[in-house]
PDB file of C-alpha atoms and ligand atoms in Angstrom:
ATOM      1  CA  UNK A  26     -11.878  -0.291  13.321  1.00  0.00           C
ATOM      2  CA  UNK A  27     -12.097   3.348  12.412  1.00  0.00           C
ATOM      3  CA  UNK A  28      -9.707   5.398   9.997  1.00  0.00           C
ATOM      4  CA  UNK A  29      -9.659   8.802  10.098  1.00  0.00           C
ATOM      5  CA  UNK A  30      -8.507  11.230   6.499  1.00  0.00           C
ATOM      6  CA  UNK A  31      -6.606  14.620   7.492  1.00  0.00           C
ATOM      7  CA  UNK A  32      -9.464  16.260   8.970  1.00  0.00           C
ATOM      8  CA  UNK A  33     -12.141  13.617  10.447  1.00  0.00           C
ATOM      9  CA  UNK A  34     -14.152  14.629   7.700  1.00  0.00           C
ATOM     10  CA  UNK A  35     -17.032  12.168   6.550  1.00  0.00           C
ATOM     11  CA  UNK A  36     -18.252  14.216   3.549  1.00  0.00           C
ATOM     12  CA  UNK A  37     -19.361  11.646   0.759  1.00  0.00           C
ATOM     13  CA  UNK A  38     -18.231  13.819  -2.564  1.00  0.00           C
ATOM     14  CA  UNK A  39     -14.992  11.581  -4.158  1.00  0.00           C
ATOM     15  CA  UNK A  40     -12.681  13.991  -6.109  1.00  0.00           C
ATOM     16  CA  UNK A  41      -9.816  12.817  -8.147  1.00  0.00           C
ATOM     17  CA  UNK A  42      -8.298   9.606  -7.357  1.00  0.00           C
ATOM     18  CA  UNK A  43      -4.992   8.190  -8.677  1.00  0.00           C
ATOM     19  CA  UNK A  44      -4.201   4.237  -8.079  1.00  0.00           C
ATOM     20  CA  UNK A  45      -0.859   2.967  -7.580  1.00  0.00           C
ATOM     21  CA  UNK A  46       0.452  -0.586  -7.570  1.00  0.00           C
ATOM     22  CA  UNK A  47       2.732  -2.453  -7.530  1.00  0.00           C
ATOM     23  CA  UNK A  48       5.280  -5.076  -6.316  1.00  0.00           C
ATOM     24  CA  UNK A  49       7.605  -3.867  -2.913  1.00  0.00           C
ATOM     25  CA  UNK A  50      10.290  -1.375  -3.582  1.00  0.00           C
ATOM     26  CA  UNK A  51       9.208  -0.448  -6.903  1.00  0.00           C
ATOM     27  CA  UNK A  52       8.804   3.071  -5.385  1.00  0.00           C
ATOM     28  CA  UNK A  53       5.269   3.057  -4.741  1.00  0.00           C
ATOM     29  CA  UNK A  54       5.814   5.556  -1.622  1.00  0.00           C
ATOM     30  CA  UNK A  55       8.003   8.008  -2.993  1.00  0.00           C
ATOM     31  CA  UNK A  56       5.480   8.210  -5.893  1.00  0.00           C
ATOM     32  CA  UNK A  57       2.308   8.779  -3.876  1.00  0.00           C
ATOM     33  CA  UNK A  58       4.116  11.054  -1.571  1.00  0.00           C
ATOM     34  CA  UNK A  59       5.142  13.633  -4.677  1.00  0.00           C
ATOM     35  CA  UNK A  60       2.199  13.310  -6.486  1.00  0.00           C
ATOM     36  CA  UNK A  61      -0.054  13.586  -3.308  1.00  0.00           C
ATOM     37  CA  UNK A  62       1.746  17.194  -2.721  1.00  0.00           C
ATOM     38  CA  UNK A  63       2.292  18.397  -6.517  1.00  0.00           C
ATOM     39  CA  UNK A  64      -1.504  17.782  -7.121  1.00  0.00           C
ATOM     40  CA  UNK A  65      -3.161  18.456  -3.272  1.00  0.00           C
ATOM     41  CA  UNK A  66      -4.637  15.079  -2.817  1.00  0.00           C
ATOM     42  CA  UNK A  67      -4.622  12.879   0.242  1.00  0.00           C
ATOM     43  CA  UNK A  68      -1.968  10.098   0.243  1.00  0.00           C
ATOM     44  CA  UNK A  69      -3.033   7.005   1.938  1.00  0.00           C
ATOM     45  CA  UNK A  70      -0.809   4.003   1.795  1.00  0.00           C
ATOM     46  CA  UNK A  71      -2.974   0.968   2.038  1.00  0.00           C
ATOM     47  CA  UNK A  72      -0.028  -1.161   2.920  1.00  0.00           C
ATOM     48  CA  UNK A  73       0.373   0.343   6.174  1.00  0.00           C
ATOM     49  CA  UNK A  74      -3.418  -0.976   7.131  1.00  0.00           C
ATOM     50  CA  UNK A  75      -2.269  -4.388   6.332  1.00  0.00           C
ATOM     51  CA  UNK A  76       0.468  -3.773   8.483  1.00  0.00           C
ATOM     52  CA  UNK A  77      -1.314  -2.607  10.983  1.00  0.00           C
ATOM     53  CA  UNK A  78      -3.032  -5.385  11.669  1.00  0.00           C
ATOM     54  CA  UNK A  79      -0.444  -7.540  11.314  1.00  0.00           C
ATOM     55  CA  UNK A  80       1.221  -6.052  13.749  1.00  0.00           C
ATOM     56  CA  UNK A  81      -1.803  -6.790  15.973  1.00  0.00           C
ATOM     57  CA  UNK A  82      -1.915 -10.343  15.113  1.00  0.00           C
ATOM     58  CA  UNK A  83       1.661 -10.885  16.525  1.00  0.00           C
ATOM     59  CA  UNK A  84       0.788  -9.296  19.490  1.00  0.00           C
ATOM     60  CA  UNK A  85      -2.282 -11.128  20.471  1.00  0.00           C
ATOM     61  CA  UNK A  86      -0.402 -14.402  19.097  1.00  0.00           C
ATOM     62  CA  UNK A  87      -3.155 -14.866  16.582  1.00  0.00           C
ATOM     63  CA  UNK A  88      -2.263 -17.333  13.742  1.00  0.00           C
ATOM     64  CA  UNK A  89      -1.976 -15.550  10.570  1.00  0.00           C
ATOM     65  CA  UNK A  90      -2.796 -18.245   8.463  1.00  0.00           C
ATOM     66  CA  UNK A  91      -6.265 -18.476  10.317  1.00  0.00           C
ATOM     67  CA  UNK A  92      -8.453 -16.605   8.358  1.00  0.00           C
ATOM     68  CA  UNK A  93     -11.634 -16.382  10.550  1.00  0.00           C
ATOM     69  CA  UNK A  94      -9.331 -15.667  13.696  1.00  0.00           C
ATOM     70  CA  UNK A  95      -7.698 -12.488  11.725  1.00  0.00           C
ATOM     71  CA  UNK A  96     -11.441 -11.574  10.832  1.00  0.00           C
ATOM     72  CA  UNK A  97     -12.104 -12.088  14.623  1.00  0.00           C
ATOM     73  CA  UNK A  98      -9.368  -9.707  15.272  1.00  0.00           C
ATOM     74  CA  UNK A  99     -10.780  -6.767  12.692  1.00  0.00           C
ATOM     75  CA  UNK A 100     -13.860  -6.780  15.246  1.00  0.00           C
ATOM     76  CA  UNK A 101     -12.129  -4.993  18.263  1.00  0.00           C
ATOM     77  CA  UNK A 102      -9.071  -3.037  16.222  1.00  0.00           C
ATOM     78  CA  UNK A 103      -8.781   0.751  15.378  1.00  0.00           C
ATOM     79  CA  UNK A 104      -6.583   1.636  13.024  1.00  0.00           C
ATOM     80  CA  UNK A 105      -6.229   5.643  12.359  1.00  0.00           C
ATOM     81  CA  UNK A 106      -3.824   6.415   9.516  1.00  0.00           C
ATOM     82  CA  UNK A 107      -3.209  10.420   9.908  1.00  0.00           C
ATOM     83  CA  UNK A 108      -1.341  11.643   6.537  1.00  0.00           C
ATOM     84  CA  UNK A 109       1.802  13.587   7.097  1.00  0.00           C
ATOM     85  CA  UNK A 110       4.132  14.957   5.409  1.00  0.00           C
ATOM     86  CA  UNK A 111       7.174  11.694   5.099  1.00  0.00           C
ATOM     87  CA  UNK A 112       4.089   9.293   4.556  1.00  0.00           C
ATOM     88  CA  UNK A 113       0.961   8.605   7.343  1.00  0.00           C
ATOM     89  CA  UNK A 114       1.294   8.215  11.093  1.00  0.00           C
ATOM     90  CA  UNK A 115      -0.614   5.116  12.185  1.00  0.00           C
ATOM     91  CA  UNK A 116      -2.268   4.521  15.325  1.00  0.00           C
ATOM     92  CA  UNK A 117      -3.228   0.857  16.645  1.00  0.00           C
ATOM     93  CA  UNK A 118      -5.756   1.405  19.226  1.00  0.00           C
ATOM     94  CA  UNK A 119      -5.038   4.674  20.160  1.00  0.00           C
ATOM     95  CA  UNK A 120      -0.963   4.561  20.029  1.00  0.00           C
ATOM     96  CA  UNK A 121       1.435   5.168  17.885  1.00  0.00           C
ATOM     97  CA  UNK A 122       3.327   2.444  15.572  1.00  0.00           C
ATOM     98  CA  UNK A 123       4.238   3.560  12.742  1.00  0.00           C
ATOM     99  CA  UNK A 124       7.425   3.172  13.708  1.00  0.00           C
ATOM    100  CA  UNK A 125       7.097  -0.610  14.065  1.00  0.00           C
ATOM    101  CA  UNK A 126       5.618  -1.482  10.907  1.00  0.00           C
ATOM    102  CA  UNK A 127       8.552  -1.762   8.889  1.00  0.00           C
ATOM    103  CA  UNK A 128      10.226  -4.311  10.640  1.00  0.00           C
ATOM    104  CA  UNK A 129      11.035  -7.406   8.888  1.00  0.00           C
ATOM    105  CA  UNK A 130       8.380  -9.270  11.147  1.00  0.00           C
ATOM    106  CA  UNK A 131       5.707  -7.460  10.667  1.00  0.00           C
ATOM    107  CA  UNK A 132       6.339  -7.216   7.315  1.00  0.00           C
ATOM    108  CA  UNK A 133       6.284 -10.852   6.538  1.00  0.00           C
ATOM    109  CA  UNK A 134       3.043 -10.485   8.907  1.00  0.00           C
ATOM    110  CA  UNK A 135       1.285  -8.360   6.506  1.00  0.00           C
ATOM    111  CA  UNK A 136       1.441 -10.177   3.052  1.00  0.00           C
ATOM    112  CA  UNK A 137       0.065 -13.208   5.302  1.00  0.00           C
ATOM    113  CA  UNK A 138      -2.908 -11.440   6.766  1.00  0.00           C
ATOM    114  CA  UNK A 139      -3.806 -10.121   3.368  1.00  0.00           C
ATOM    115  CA  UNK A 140      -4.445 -13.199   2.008  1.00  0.00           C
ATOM    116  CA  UNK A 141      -7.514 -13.597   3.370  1.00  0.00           C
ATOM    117  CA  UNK A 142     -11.100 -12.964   1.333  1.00  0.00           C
ATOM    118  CA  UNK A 143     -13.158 -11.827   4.404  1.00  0.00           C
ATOM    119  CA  UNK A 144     -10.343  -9.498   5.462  1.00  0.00           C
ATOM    120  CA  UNK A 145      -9.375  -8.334   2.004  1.00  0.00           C
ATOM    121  CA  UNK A 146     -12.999  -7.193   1.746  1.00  0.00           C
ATOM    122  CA  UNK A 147     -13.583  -5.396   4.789  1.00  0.00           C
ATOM    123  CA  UNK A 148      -9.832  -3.574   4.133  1.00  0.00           C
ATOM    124  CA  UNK A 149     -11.150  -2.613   0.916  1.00  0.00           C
ATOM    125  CA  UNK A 150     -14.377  -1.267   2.068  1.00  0.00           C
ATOM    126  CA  UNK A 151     -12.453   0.899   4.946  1.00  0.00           C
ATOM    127  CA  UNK A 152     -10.365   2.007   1.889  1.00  0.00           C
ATOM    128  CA  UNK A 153     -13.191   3.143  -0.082  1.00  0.00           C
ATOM    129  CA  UNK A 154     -15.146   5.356   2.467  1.00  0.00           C
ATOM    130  CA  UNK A 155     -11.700   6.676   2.978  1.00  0.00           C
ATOM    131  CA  UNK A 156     -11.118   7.492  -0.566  1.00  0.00           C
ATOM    132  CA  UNK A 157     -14.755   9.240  -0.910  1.00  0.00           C
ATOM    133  CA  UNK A 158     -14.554  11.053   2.486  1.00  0.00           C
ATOM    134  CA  UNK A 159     -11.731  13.054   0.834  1.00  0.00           C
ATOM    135  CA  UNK A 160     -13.060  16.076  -1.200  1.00  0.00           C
ATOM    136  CA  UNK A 161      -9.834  17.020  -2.726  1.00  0.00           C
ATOM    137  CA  UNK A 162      -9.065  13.536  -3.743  1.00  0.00           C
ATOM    138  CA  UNK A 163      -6.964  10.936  -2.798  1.00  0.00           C
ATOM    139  CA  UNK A 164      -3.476   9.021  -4.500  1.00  0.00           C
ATOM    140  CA  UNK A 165      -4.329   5.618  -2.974  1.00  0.00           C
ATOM    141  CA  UNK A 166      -1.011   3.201  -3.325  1.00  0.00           C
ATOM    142  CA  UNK A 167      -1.088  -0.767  -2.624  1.00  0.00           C
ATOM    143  CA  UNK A 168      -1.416  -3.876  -4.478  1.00  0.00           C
ATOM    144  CA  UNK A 169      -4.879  -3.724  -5.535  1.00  0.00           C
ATOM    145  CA  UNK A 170      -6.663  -0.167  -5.817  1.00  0.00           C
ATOM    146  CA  UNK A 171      -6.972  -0.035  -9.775  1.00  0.00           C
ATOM    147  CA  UNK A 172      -8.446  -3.599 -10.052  1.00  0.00           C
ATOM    148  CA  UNK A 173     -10.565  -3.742  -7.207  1.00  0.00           C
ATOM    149  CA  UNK A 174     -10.837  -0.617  -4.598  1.00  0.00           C
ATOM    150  CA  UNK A 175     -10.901   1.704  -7.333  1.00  0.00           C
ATOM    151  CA  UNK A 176     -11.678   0.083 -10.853  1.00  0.00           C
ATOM    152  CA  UNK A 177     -13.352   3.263 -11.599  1.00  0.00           C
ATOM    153  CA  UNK A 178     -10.002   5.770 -10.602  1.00  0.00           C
ATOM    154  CA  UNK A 179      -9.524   7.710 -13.975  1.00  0.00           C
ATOM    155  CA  UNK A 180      -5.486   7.337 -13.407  1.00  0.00           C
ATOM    156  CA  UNK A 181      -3.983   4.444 -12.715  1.00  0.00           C
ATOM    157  CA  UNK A 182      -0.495   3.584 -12.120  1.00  0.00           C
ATOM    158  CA  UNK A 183       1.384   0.286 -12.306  1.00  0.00           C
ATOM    159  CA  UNK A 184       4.918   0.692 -10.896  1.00  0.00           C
ATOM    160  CA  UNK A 185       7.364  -2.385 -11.316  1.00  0.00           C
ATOM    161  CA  UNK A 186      11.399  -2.762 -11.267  1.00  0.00           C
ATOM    162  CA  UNK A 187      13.340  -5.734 -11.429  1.00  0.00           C
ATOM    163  CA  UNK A 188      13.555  -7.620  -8.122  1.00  0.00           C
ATOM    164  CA  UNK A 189      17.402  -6.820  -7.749  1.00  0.00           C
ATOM    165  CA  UNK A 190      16.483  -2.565  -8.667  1.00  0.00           C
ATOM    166  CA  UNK A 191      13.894  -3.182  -6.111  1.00  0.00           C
ATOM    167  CA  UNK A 192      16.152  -4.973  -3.513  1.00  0.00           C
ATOM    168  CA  UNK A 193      19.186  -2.257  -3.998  1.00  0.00           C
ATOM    169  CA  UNK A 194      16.711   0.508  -3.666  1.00  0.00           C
ATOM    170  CA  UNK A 195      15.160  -1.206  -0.049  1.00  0.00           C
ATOM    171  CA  UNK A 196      18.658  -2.017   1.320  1.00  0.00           C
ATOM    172  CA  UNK A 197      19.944   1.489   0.369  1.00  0.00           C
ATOM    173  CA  UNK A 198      17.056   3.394   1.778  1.00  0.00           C
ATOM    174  CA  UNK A 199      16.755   0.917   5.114  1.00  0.00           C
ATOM    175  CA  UNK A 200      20.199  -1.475   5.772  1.00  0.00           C
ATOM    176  CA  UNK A 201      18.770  -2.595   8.785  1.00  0.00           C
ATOM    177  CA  UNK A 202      15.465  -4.103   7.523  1.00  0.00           C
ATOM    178  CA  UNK A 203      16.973  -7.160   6.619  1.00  0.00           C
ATOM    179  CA  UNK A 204      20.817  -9.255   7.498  1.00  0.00           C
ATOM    180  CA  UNK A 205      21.970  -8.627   4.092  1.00  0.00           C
ATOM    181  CA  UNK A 206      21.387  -7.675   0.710  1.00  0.00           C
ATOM    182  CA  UNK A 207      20.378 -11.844  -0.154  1.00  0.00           C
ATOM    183  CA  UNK A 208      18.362 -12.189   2.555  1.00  0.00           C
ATOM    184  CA  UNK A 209      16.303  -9.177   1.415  1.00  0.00           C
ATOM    185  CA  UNK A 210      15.773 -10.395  -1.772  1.00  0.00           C
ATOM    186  CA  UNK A 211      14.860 -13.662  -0.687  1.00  0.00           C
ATOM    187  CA  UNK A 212      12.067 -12.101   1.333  1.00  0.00           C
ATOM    188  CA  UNK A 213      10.980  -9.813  -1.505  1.00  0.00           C
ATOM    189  CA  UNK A 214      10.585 -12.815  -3.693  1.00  0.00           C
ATOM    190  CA  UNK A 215       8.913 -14.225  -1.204  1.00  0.00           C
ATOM    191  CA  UNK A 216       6.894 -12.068  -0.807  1.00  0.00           C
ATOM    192  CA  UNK A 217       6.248 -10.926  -4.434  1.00  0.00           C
ATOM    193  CA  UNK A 218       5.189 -14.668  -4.969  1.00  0.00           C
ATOM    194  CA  UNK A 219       2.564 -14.486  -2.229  1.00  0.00           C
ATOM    195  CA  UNK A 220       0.800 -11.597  -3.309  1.00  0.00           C
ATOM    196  CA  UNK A 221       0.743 -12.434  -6.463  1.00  0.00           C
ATOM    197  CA  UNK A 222      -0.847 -15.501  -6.570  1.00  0.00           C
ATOM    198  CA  UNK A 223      -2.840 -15.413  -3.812  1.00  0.00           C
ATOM    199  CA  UNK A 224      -6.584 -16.117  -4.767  1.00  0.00           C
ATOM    200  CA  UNK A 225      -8.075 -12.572  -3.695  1.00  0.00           C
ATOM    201  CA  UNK A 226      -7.096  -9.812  -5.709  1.00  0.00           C
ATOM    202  CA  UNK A 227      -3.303 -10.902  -6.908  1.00  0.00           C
ATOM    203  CA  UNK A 228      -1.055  -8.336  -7.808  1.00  0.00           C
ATOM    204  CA  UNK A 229      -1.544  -7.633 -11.021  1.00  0.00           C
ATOM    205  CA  UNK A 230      -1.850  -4.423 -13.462  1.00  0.00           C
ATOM    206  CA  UNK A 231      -5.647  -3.223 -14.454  1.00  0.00           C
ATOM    207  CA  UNK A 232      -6.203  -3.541 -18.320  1.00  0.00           C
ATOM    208  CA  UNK A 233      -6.387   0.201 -18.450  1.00  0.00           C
ATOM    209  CA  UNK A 234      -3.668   0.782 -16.125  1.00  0.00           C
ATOM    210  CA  UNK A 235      -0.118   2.539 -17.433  1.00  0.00           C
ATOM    211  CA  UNK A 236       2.847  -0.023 -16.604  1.00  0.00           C
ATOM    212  CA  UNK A 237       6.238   2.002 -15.701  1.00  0.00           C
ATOM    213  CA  UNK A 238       9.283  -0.213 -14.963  1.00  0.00           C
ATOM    214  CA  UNK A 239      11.615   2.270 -13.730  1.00  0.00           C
ATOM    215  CA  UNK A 240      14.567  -0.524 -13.343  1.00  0.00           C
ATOM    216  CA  UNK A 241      16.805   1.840 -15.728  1.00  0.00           C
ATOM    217  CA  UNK A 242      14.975   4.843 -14.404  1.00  0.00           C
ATOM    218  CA  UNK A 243      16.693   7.531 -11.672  1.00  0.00           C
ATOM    219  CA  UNK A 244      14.010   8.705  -9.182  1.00  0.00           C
ATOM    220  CA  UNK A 245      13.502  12.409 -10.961  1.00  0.00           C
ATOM    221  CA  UNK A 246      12.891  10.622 -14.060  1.00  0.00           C
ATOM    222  CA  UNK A 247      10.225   8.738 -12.338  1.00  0.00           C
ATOM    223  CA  UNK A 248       8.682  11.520 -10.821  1.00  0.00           C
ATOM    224  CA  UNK A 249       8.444  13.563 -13.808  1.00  0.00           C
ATOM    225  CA  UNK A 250       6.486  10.794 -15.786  1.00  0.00           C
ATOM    226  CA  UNK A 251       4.046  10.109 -13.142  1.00  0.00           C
ATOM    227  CA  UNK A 252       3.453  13.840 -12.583  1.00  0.00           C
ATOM    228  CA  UNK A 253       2.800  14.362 -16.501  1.00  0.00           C
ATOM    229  CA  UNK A 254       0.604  10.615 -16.724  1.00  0.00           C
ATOM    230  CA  UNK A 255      -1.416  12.218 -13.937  1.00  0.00           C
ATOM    231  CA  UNK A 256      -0.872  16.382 -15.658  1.00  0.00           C
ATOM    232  CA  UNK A 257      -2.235  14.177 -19.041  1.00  0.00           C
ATOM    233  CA  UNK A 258      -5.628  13.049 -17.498  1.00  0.00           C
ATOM    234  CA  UNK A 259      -6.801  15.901 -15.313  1.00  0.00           C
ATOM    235  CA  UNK A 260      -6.101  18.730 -17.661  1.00  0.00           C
TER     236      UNK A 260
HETATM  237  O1  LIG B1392       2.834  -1.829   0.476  1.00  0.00           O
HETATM  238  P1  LIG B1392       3.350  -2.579   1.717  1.00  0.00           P
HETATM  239  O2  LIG B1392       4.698  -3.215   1.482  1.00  0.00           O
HETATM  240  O3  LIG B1392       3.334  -1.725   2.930  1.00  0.00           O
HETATM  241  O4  LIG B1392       2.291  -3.769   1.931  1.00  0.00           O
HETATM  242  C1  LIG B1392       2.431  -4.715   2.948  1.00  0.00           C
HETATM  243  C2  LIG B1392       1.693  -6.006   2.563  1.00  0.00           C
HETATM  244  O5  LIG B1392       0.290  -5.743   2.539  1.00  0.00           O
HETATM  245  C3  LIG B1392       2.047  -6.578   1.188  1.00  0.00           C
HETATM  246  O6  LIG B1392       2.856  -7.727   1.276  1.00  0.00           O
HETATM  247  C4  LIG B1392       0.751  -6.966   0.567  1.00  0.00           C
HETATM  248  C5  LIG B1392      -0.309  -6.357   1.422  1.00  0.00           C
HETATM  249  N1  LIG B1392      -1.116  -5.380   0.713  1.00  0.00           N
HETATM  250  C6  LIG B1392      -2.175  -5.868  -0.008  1.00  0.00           C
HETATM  251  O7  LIG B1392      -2.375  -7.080  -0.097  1.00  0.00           O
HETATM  252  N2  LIG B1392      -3.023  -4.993  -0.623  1.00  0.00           N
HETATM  253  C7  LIG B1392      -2.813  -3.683  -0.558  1.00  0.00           C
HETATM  254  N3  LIG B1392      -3.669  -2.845  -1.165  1.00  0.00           N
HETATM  255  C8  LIG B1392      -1.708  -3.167   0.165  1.00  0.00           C
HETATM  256  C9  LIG B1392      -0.857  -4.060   0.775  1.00  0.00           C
END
């Protein structure tokens, strides 16, 4: 499996990096995205790795729950994530599919995969020589970059909303990821439950991480927090 930052670069220097986690929907993307630009780091969405090789496990009709046979899998996959500027293009062996990731399959898919310890690990070791190939920094979003990929990240972000803000928000920005409104929240609880009590790095804040629920909060009121939490630490 290889990944690849903006520009191939392998240069070991880390610069800033700013972790953000958090439950589905809580606006993790839109965050990294506008913080990434305002501040020139790299944004790479850990999520979409997960995904990624979900998506492969479907295809070869590996069993998700089979830990060593998703490890097998990791062995002969190459996942590229290539930022850009709505979020990163992913390649799966060479093609494109980021445009496949999002589907309610896949998704599903990808909180099982991640369950796994050996997988988990070699994920966040991919993540880390990604974050320290980038000279200019990274904003590295996901469940678990300011507890365990990053412990050491001198901003850290924990981004939460109330399942139902969370659910509006999905169904609003993407109808057609799920039947209906209830069925989307049933697969966000789902979901939420899953990766937050799985045995491997749960979501869950870091002690010294800043909690924002932005339930009551519009999306420019969000932004202009995280861009003075981050303004706070690096000035
Ligand atoms: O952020 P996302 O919705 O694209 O993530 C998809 C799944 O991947 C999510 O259910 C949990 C898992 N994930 C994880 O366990 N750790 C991460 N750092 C990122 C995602």
């Amino acid at each position: 499996m290889t990944f690849q930052g903006n520009n191939g670069s392998d240069v070991s220097r880390q610069g800033l990096v700013v972790a953000i986690d958090g439950p589905a929907g809580a606006g993790k993307s839109t965050v990294a995205s506008h913080l990434a630009k305002r501040f020139g780091l790299l944004n790479l969405e850990t999520g979409a790795m997960y995904r990624a090789l979900a998506l492969k496990a479907l295809r070869s009709g590996t069993a998700l729950d089979d830990g060593e046979a998703v490890l097998l899998l990791t062995r002969s996959t190459h996942i590229t994530l290539e930022p850009g500027d709505g979020g990163n293009r992913v390649l799966l062996d060479g093609s494109e599919v980021t445009g496949e990731l999002r589907n309610p399959e896949v998704t599903a898919a990808a909180s099982h995969v991640s369950v796994h310890g050996p997988v988990r690990e070699w994920m966040v070791a991919a993540q880390r020589s990604l974050g320290n190939a980038s000279p200019s920094g990274v904003v590295m979003e996901g469940r678990d970059i300011g507890t365990v990929v990053f412990p050491q990240a001198p901003v850290k972000i924990f981004l939460d909303a109330s399942v139902e803000a969370r659910g509006d928000r999905r169904f609003a920005q993407q109808p057609a990821a799920a039947e209906n409104k209830e069925a989307l929240l049933k697969e966000m609880r789902d979901r939420d439950t899953r990766d937050r009590s799985r045995e491997q790095s749960p979501l869950k804040p870091a002690e010294d991480a800043i909690i924002l629920d932005t339930t009551g909060l519009s999306l420019d009121q969000v932004l202009e927090r995280t861009v003075a939490l981050v303004s706070e630490r690096i000035l």
